[in-house]
mmCIF file of C-alpha atoms in Angstrom:
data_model
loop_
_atom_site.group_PDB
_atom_site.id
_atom_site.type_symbol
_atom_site.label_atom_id
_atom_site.label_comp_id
_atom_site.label_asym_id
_atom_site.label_seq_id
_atom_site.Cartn_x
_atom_site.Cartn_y
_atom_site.Cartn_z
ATOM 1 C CA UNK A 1 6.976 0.567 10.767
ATOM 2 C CA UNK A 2 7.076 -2.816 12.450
ATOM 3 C CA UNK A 3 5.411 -5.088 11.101
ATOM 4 C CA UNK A 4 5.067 -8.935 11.732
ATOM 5 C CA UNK A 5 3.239 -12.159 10.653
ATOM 6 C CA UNK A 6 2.992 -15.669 11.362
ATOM 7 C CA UNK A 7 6.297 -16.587 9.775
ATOM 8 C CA UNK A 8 8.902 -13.725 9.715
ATOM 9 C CA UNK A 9 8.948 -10.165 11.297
ATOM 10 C CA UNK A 10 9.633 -7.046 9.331
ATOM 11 C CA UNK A 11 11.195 -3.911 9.989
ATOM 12 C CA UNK A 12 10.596 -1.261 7.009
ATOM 13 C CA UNK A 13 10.836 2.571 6.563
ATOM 14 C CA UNK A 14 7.884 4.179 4.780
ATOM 15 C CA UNK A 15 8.844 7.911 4.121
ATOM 16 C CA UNK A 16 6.431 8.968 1.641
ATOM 17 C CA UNK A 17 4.396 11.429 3.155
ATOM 18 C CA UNK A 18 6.094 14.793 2.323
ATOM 19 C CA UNK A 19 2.911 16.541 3.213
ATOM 20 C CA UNK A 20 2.325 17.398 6.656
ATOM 21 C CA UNK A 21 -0.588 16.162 7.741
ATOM 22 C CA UNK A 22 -2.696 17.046 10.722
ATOM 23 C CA UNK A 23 -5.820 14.820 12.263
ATOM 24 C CA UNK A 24 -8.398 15.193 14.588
ATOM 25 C CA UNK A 25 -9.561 11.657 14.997
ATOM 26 C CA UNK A 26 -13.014 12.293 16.611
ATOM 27 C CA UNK A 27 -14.318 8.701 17.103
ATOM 28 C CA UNK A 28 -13.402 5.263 16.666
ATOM 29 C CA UNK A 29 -15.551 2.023 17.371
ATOM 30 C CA UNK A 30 -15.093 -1.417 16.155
ATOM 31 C CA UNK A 31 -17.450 -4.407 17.013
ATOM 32 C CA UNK A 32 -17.069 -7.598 15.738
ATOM 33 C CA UNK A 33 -20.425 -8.941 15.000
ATOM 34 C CA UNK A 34 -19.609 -12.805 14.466
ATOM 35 C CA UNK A 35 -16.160 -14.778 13.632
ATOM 36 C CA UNK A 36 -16.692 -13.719 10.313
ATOM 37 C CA UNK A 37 -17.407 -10.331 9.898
ATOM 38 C CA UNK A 38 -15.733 -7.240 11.693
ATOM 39 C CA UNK A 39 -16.644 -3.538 11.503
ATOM 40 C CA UNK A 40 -15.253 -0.257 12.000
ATOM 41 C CA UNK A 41 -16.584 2.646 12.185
ATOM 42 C CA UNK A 42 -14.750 6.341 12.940
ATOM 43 C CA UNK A 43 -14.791 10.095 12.029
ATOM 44 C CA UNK A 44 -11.785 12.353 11.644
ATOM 45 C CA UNK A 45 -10.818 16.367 10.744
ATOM 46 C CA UNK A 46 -7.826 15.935 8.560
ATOM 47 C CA UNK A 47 -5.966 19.030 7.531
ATOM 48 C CA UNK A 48 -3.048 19.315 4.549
ATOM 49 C CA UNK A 49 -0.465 21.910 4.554
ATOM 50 C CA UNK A 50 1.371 23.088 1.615
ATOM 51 C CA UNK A 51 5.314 23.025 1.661
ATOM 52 C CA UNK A 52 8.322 23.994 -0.251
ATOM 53 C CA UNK A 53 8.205 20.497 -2.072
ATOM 54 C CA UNK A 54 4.490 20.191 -2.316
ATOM 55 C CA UNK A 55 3.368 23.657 -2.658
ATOM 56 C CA UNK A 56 -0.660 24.177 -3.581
ATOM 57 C CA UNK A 57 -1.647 26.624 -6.260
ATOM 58 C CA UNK A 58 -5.200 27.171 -8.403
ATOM 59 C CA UNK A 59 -4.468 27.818 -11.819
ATOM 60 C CA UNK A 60 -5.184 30.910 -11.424
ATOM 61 C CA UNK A 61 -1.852 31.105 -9.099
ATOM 62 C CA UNK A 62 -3.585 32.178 -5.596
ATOM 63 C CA UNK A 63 -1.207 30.239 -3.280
ATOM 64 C CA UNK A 64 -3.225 27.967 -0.872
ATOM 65 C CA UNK A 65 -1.860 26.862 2.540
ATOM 66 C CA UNK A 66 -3.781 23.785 3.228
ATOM 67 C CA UNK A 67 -6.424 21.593 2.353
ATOM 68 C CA UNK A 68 -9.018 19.648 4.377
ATOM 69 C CA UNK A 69 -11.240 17.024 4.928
ATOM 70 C CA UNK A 70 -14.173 16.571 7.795
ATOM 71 C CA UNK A 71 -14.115 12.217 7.391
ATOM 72 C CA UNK A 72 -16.200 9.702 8.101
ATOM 73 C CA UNK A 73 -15.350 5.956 7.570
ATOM 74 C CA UNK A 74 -16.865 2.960 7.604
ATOM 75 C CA UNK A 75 -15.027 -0.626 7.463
ATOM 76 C CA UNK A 76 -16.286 -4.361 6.781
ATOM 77 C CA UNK A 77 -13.938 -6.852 7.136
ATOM 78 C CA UNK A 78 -14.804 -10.457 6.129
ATOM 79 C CA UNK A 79 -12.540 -13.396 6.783
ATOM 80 C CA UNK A 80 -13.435 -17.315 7.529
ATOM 81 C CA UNK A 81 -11.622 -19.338 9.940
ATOM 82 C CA UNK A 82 -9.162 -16.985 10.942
ATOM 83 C CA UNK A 83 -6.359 -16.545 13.834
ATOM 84 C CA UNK A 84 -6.670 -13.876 15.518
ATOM 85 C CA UNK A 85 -4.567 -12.496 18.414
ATOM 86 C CA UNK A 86 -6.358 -10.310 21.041
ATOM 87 C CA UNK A 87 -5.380 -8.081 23.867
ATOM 88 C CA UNK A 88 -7.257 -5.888 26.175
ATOM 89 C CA UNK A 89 -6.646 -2.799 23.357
ATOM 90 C CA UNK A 90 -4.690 -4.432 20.154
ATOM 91 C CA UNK A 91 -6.383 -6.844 17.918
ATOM 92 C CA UNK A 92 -3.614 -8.534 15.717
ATOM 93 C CA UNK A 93 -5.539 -10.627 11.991
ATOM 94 C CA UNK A 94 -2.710 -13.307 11.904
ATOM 95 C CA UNK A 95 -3.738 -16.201 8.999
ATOM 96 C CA UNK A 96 -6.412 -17.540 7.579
ATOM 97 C CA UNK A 97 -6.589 -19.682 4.462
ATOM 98 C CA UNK A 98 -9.290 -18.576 2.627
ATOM 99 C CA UNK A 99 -9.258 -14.858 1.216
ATOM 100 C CA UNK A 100 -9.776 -11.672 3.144
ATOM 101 C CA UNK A 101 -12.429 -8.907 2.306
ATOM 102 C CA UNK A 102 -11.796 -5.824 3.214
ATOM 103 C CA UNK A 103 -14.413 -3.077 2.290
ATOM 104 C CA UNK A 104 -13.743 0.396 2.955
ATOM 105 C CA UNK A 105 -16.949 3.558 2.982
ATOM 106 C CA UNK A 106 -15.444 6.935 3.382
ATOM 107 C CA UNK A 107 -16.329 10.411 2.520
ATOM 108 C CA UNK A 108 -15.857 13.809 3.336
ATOM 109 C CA UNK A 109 -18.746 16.399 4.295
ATOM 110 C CA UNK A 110 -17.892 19.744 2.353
ATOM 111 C CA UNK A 111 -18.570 23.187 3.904
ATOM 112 C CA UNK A 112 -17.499 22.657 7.713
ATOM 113 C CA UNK A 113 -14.045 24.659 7.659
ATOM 114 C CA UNK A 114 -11.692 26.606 5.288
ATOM 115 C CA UNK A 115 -10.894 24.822 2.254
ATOM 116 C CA UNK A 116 -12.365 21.700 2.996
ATOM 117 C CA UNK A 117 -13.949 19.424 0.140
ATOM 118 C CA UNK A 118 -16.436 16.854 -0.207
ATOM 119 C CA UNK A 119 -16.840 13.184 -1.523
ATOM 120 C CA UNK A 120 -17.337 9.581 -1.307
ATOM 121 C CA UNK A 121 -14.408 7.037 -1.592
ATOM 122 C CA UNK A 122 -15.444 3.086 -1.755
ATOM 123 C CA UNK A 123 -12.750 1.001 -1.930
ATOM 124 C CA UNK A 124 -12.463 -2.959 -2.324
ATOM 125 C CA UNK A 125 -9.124 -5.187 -0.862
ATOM 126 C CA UNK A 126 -9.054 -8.577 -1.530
ATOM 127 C CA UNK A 127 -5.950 -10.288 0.649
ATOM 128 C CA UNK A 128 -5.007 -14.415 0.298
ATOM 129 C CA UNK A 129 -2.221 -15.777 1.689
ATOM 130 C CA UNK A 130 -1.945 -19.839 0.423
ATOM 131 C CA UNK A 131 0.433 -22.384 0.650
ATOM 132 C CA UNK A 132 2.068 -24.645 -2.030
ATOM 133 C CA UNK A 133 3.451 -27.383 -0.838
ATOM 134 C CA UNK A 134 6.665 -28.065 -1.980
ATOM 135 C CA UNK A 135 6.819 -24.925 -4.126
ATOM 136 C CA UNK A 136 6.408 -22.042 -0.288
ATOM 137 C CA UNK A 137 3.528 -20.003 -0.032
ATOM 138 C CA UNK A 138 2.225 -16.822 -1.979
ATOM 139 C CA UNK A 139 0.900 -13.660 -0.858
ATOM 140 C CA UNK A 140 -1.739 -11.452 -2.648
ATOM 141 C CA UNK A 141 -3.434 -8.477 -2.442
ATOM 142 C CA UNK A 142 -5.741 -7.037 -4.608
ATOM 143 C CA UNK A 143 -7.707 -3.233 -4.341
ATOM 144 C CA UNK A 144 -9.627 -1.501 -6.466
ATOM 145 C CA UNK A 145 -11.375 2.143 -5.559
ATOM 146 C CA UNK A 146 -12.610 5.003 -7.200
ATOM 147 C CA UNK A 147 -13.202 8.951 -5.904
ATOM 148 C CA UNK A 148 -16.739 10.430 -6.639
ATOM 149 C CA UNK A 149 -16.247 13.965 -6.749
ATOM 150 C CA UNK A 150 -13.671 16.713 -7.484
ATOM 151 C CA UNK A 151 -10.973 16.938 -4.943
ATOM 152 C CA UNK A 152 -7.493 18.495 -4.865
ATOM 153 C CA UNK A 153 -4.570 16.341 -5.628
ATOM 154 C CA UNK A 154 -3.315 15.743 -1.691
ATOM 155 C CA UNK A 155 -6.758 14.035 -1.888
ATOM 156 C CA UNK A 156 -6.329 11.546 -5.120
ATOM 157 C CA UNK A 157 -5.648 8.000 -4.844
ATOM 158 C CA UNK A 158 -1.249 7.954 -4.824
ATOM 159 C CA UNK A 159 0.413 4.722 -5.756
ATOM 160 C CA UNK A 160 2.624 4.156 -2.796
ATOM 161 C CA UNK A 161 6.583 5.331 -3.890
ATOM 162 C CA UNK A 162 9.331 4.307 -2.160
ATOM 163 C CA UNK A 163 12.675 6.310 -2.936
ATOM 164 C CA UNK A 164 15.050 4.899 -0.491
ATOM 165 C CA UNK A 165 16.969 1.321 -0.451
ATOM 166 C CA UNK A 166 14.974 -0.366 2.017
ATOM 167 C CA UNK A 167 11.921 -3.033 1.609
ATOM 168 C CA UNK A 168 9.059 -2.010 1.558
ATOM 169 C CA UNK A 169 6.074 -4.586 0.966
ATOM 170 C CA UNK A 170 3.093 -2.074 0.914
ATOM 171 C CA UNK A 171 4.654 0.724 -1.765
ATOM 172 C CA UNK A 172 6.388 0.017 -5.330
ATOM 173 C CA UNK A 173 9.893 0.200 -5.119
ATOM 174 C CA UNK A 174 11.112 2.093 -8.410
ATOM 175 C CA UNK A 175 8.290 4.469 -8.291
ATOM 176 C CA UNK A 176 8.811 7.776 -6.941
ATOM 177 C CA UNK A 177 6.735 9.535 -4.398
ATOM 178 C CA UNK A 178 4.033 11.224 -5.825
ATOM 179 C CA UNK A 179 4.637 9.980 -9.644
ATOM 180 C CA UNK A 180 1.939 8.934 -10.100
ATOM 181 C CA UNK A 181 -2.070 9.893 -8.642
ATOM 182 C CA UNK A 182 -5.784 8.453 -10.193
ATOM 183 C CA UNK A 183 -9.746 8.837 -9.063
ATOM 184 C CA UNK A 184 -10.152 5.736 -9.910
ATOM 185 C CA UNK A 185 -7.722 2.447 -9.613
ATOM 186 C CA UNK A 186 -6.776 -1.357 -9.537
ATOM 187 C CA UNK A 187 -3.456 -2.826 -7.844
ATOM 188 C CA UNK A 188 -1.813 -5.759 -7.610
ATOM 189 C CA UNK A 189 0.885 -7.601 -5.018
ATOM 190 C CA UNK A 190 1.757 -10.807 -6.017
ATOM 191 C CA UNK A 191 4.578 -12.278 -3.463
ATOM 192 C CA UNK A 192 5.728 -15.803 -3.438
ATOM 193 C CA UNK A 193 8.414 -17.024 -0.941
ATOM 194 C CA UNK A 194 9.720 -20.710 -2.375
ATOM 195 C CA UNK A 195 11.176 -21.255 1.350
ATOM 196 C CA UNK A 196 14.446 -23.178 -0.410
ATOM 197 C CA UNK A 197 13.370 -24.955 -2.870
ATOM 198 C CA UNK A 198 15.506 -24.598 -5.075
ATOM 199 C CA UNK A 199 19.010 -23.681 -3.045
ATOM 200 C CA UNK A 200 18.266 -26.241 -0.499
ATOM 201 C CA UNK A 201 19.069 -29.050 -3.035
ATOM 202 C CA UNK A 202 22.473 -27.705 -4.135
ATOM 203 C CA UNK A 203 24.978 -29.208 -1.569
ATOM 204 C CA UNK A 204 26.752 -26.389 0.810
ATOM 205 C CA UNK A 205 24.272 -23.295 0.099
ATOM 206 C CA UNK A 206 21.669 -25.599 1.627
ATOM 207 C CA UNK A 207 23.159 -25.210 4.767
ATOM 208 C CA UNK A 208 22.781 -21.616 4.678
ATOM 209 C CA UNK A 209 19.025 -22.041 4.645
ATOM 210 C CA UNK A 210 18.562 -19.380 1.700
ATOM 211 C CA UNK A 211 14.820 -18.371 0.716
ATOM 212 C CA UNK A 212 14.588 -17.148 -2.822
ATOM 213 C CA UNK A 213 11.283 -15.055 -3.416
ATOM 214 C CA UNK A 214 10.169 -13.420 -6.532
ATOM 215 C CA UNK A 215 7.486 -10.593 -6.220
ATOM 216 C CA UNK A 216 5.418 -8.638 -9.159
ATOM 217 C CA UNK A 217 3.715 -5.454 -8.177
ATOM 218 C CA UNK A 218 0.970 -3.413 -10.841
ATOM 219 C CA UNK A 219 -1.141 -0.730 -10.956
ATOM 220 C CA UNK A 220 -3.786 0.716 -13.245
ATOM 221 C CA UNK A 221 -5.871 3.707 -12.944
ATOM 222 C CA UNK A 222 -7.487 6.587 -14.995
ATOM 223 C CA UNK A 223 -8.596 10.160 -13.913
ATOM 224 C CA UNK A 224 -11.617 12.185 -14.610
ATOM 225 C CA UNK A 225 -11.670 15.396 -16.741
ATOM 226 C CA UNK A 226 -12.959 17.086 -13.480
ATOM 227 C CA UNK A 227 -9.441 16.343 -11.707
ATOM 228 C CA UNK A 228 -6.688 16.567 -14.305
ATOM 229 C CA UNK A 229 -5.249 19.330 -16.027
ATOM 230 C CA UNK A 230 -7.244 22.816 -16.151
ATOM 231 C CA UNK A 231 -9.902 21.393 -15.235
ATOM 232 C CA UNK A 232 -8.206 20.155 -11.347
ATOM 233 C CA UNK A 233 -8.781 22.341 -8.381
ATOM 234 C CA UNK A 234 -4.544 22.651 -7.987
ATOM 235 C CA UNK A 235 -1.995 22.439 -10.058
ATOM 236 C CA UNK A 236 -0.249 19.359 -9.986
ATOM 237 C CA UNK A 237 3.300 19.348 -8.778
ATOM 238 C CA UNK A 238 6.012 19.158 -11.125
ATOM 239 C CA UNK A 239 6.902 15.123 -12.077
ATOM 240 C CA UNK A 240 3.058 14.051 -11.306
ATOM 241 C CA UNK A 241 1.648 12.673 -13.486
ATOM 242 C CA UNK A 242 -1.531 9.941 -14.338
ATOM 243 C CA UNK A 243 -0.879 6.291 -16.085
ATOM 244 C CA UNK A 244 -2.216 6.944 -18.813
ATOM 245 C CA UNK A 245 -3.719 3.431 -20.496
ATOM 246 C CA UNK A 246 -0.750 1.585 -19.569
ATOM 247 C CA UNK A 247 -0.845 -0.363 -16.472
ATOM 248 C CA UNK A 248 2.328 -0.362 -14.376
ATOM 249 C CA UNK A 249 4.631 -3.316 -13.922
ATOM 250 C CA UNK A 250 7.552 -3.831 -11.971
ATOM 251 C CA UNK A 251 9.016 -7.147 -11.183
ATOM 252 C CA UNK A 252 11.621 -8.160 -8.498
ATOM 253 C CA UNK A 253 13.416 -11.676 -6.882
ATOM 254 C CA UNK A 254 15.486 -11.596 -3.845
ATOM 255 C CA UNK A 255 17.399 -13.609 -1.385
ATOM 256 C CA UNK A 256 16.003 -13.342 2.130
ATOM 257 C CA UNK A 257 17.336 -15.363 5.659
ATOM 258 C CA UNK A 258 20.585 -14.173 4.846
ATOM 259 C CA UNK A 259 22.601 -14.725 7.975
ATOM 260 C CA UNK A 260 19.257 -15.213 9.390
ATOM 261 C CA UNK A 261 18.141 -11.560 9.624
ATOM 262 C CA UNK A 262 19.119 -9.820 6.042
ATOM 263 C CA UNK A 263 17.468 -9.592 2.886
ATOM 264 C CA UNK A 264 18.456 -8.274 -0.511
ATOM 265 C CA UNK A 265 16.355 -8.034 -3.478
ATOM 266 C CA UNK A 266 16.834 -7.032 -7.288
ATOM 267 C CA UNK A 267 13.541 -4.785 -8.925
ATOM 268 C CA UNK A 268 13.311 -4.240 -12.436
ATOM 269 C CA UNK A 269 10.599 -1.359 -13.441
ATOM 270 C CA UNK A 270 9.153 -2.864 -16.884
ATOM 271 C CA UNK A 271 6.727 0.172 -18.149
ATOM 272 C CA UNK A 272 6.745 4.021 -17.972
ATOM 273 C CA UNK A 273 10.396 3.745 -18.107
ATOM 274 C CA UNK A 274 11.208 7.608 -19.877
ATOM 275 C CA UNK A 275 9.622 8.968 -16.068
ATOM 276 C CA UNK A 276 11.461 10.424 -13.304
ATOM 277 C CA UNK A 277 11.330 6.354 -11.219
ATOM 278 C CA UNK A 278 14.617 4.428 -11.549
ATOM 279 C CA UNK A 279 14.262 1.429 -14.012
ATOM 280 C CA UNK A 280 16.548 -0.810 -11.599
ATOM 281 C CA UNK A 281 17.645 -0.908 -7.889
ATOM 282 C CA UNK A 282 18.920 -2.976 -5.423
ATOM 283 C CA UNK A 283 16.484 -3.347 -2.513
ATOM 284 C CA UNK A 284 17.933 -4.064 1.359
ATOM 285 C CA UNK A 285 16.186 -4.946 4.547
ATOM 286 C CA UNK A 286 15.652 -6.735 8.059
ATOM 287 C CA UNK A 287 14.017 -9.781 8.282
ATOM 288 C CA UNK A 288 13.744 -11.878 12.168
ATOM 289 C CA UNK A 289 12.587 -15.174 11.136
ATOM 290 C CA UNK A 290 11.573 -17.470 13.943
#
């Protein structure tokens, strides 16, 4: 996944997904109504299939091959005085300084094809990128969302995982894919780049033009009797497991600009440390600053 902004372009690896996943996208239309508000509206047939690593099986142990889902979605995205980037096709968000609203309608209408289920899935992102002179600039994002209904697990909220070595902003580095899965949850990304602050007054590094960043990434979230245990539709695969009433916490800081295109950083996982997630790794990746 490439992905860039106004200061520094990414390249990161996201291979969570270790079920297949097959979609229909039957509409898509976005209009933006003023400079202010954007919408997006779209409907989709979304099919899961059942592997050796993810199998699906009812308590009962009848073997299911897939899942699905008959979406609709509905987005409203509210932002003040910010750059935007358009094409004839691509529409590129790029900064603004006050915070982003994203709020996200979808639900699924039960009864159209085999094994397909039904419910309704609001969701609330709250993004903010400001600036502090001298100290750099943070970046935050804040969701919260909650499933009404009973669903199968391939359809509960799962925290992002990320099991390899590379950076990846949008998932939690020493959580493992599918460790962890709600109905209803809160997270938090908290990145702040000090662009040099501190290593650009210490004579010889500062020529090396070293950004230090620290990050801290949490999640929260609870499920419903209806969709844990005997209670859930499918058995949960082995090492998945809910939060419980801990939130978790893992921390990390990092050196990126490193020979003006690497990045390293350190993550320490502070809670839920007796689960399958390693406690500590180092994190690598690309970064083209311009």
């Amino acid at each position: 996944l490439l992905l860039m902004d106004s200061d520094v372009l990414h390249l990161e690896l996201d291979l969570g997904s270790l079920v297949h996943l097959g979609t229909l996208l039957l509409g898509n239309l976005e209009h933006g109504f003023n400079m202010d508000l954007n919408m997006a509206f779209s409907a989709a047939a979304k099919r899961w299939y059942a592997n050796a690593f993810v199998p699906m099986i009812t308590h009962d142990g009848t073997a299911l091959s897939s899942v699905a889902t008959n979406e609709l979605h509905v987005q409203s995205r509210f932002s003040h005085e910010e750059t935007v980037n358009r094409g004839h096709f691509i529409k590129k968000y790029v900064h603004s300084r006050f915070p982003v609203l994203t709020i996200d309608l979808s639900g699924s209408v039960p009864g159209l094809r085999t094994n397909d289920w039904g419910y309704f899935r609001p969701e609330l992102t709250v993004d903010w990128v400001a600036n502090i002179p001298p100290l750099g600039k943070s970046k935050l994002r804040a969701s919260a969302g909650t499933i009404v209904g009973q669903v199968p697990y391939p359809l509960l909220f799962m925290y992002g995982g990320n099991s390899t070595n590379l950076v990846n902003r949008n998932a939690f580095s020493c959580m493992d894919y599918f460790e962890f899965a709600a109905d209803t949850w809160a997270t938090l990304f908290w990145l702040h780049n000090f662009h040099g602050f501190f290593l650009g007054k210490i004579p010889l590094l500062k020529k090396l033009n070293l950004r230090e960043e620290v990050e801290l990434k949490m999640a929260y979230g609870t499920l419903r009797d209806q969709n844990s245990g005997i209670n859930a539709p499918l058995v949960f695969p082995e090492g998945m497991s809910t939060l419980g009433n801990v939130p978790y916490v893992e921390i990390s800081a990092g050196l990126s600009n490193i020979f003006k295109i690497l990045r390293v950083d350190g993550c320490w996982r502070l809670t839920h440390r007796d689960h399958a997630g390693p406690n500590f790794k180092l994190m690598f990746g690309i970064d083209f600053s311009f």
